[in-house]
Short mmCIF file of C-alpha atoms in Angstrom, two decimals:
data_model
loop_
_atom_site.label_atom_id
_atom_site.label_comp_id
_atom_site.label_asym_id
_atom_site.label_seq_id
_atom_site.Cartn_x
_atom_site.Cartn_y
_atom_site.Cartn_z
CA MET A 1 0.00 0.00 0.00
CA SER A 2 1.46 3.32 -1.03
CA ASN A 3 1.74 6.42 1.13
CA TRP A 4 -0.98 8.32 -0.70
CA GLU A 5 -3.42 5.39 -0.21
CA VAL A 6 -2.72 5.40 3.53
CA THR A 7 -3.17 9.18 3.64
CA LEU A 8 -6.39 8.95 1.65
CA GLY A 9 -7.66 6.23 4.00
CA ILE A 10 -6.86 8.31 7.09
CA LEU A 11 -8.55 11.39 5.61
CA GLY A 12 -11.61 9.32 4.64
CA LEU A 13 -11.90 7.85 8.12
CA ALA A 14 -11.51 11.33 9.65
CA LEU A 15 -14.28 12.69 7.40
CA ILE A 16 -16.63 9.82 8.24
CA THR A 17 -15.93 10.26 11.95
CA LEU A 18 -16.56 14.00 11.74
CA LEU A 19 -19.86 13.52 9.90
CA THR A 20 -21.21 10.77 12.17
CA ARG A 21 -20.24 12.52 15.42
CA GLY A 22 -21.25 15.97 14.25
CA PHE A 23 -24.64 14.87 12.93
CA PHE A 24 -26.40 15.92 16.12
CA LEU A 25 -24.25 19.02 16.68
CA LEU A 26 -24.46 20.70 13.27
CA PRO A 27 -28.18 21.63 13.11
CA ARG A 28 -28.98 25.03 14.64
CA ARG A 29 -32.29 23.93 16.08
CA GLU A 30 -33.17 20.82 18.07
CA LEU A 31 -34.06 17.79 16.00
CA PRO A 32 -37.66 16.64 16.50
CA MET A 33 -37.79 13.42 18.45
CA PRO A 34 -40.83 11.50 19.71
CA ASP A 35 -41.45 11.55 23.46
CA TRP A 36 -41.03 7.80 23.77
CA ALA A 37 -37.53 8.08 22.28
CA LYS A 38 -36.59 10.92 24.63
CA GLN A 39 -37.83 8.94 27.62
CA GLY A 40 -35.97 5.84 26.45
CA LEU A 41 -32.72 7.74 25.99
CA ARG A 42 -32.84 8.80 29.65
CA TYR A 43 -32.06 5.19 30.58
CA ALA A 44 -29.26 4.67 28.04
CA PRO A 45 -26.36 5.54 30.40
CA LEU A 46 -27.70 3.19 33.09
CA ALA A 47 -28.18 0.39 30.54
CA ALA A 48 -24.67 0.87 29.19
CA LEU A 49 -23.21 0.82 32.69
CA ALA A 50 -25.12 -2.34 33.58
CA ALA A 51 -23.97 -3.99 30.35
CA VAL A 52 -20.36 -3.38 31.36
CA ILE A 53 -20.57 -4.20 35.08
CA VAL A 54 -22.96 -7.16 35.33
CA PRO A 55 -20.82 -9.58 33.26
CA GLU A 56 -17.82 -8.71 35.44
CA ILE A 57 -19.82 -9.72 38.51
CA VAL A 58 -21.59 -12.89 37.41
CA LEU A 59 -19.17 -14.40 34.88
CA THR A 60 -15.82 -16.12 35.33
CA LYS A 61 -13.95 -17.01 32.15
CA GLY A 62 -17.21 -16.78 30.16
CA GLN A 63 -19.14 -19.07 32.53
CA LEU A 64 -21.73 -18.12 35.14
CA VAL A 65 -20.43 -18.15 38.69
CA SER A 66 -21.27 -21.61 40.00
CA THR A 67 -20.37 -21.20 43.66
CA TRP A 68 -21.58 -18.85 46.36
CA GLN A 69 -17.96 -18.51 47.58
CA ASP A 70 -17.18 -15.71 45.17
CA PRO A 71 -16.10 -12.48 46.87
CA ARG A 72 -17.58 -10.35 44.07
CA LEU A 73 -21.11 -11.42 44.98
CA PHE A 74 -20.69 -10.42 48.63
CA ALA A 75 -18.92 -7.19 47.66
CA VAL A 76 -21.84 -6.24 45.41
CA ALA A 77 -24.35 -7.09 48.15
CA VAL A 78 -22.50 -4.98 50.73
CA GLY A 79 -21.94 -2.11 48.29
CA THR A 80 -25.59 -2.11 47.27
CA ALA A 81 -26.76 -2.19 50.89
CA TYR A 82 -24.44 0.69 51.76
CA PHE A 83 -25.66 2.74 48.82
CA PHE A 84 -29.32 2.32 49.77
CA TRP A 85 -28.47 3.10 53.41
CA LYS A 86 -26.24 6.20 53.01
CA ARG A 87 -26.57 7.17 49.30
CA GLY A 88 -22.82 7.78 49.07
CA ILE A 89 -20.71 6.74 46.08
CA LEU A 90 -17.34 6.75 47.86
CA GLY A 91 -18.67 4.69 50.76
CA THR A 92 -20.21 2.22 48.32
CA ILE A 93 -16.89 1.73 46.56
CA VAL A 94 -14.90 1.50 49.78
CA SER A 95 -17.28 -0.93 51.51
CA GLY A 96 -17.51 -3.22 48.49
CA THR A 97 -13.76 -3.19 47.97
CA ALA A 98 -13.12 -3.83 51.66
CA VAL A 99 -15.41 -6.86 51.67
CA MET A 100 -13.88 -8.25 48.50
CA LEU A 101 -10.32 -7.82 49.77
CA ALA A 102 -11.19 -9.31 53.16
CA LEU A 103 -12.74 -12.38 51.57
CA ARG A 104 -9.93 -12.84 49.04
CA LEU A 105 -7.05 -12.25 51.42
CA GLY A 106 -8.65 -13.57 54.60
CA LEU A 107 -10.49 -16.63 53.33
CA GLY A 108 -8.67 -17.19 50.06
CA TRP A 109 -11.82 -17.13 47.91
#
C-alpha cells in the first residue's frame, strides 16, 4: 500500500468520523424526536453501565459463577446495601472493595 493510499484512507476515516459525530451538533435547532424516544434515551447511560458491570460480577472465564464462595457477589451485596443506606458513592466503593479484599485475602476465595 502506497503512502498516498494510507493518507487517503486516514482522511476518509476522519471525514466519516466528523460527519457521524457531528450529525447531532451541526443543526442550529433541536431535531424533533418522539417523546417515547426521549424517555428511552434517559435510561441509556444506566443500561450501558449495567452492560459493562454485570458480566464482570456474574461471569468467570465466560461461565456463570457456580459457587456462592465468590467475593464479588458479597462485595456487590455490601456495596448495594451501603448505597441504599447512606446514598454515598465513595462509601459504596470502599465498603464493596473492603469486603472483596477481606474475603480474598482472609479466606482465600
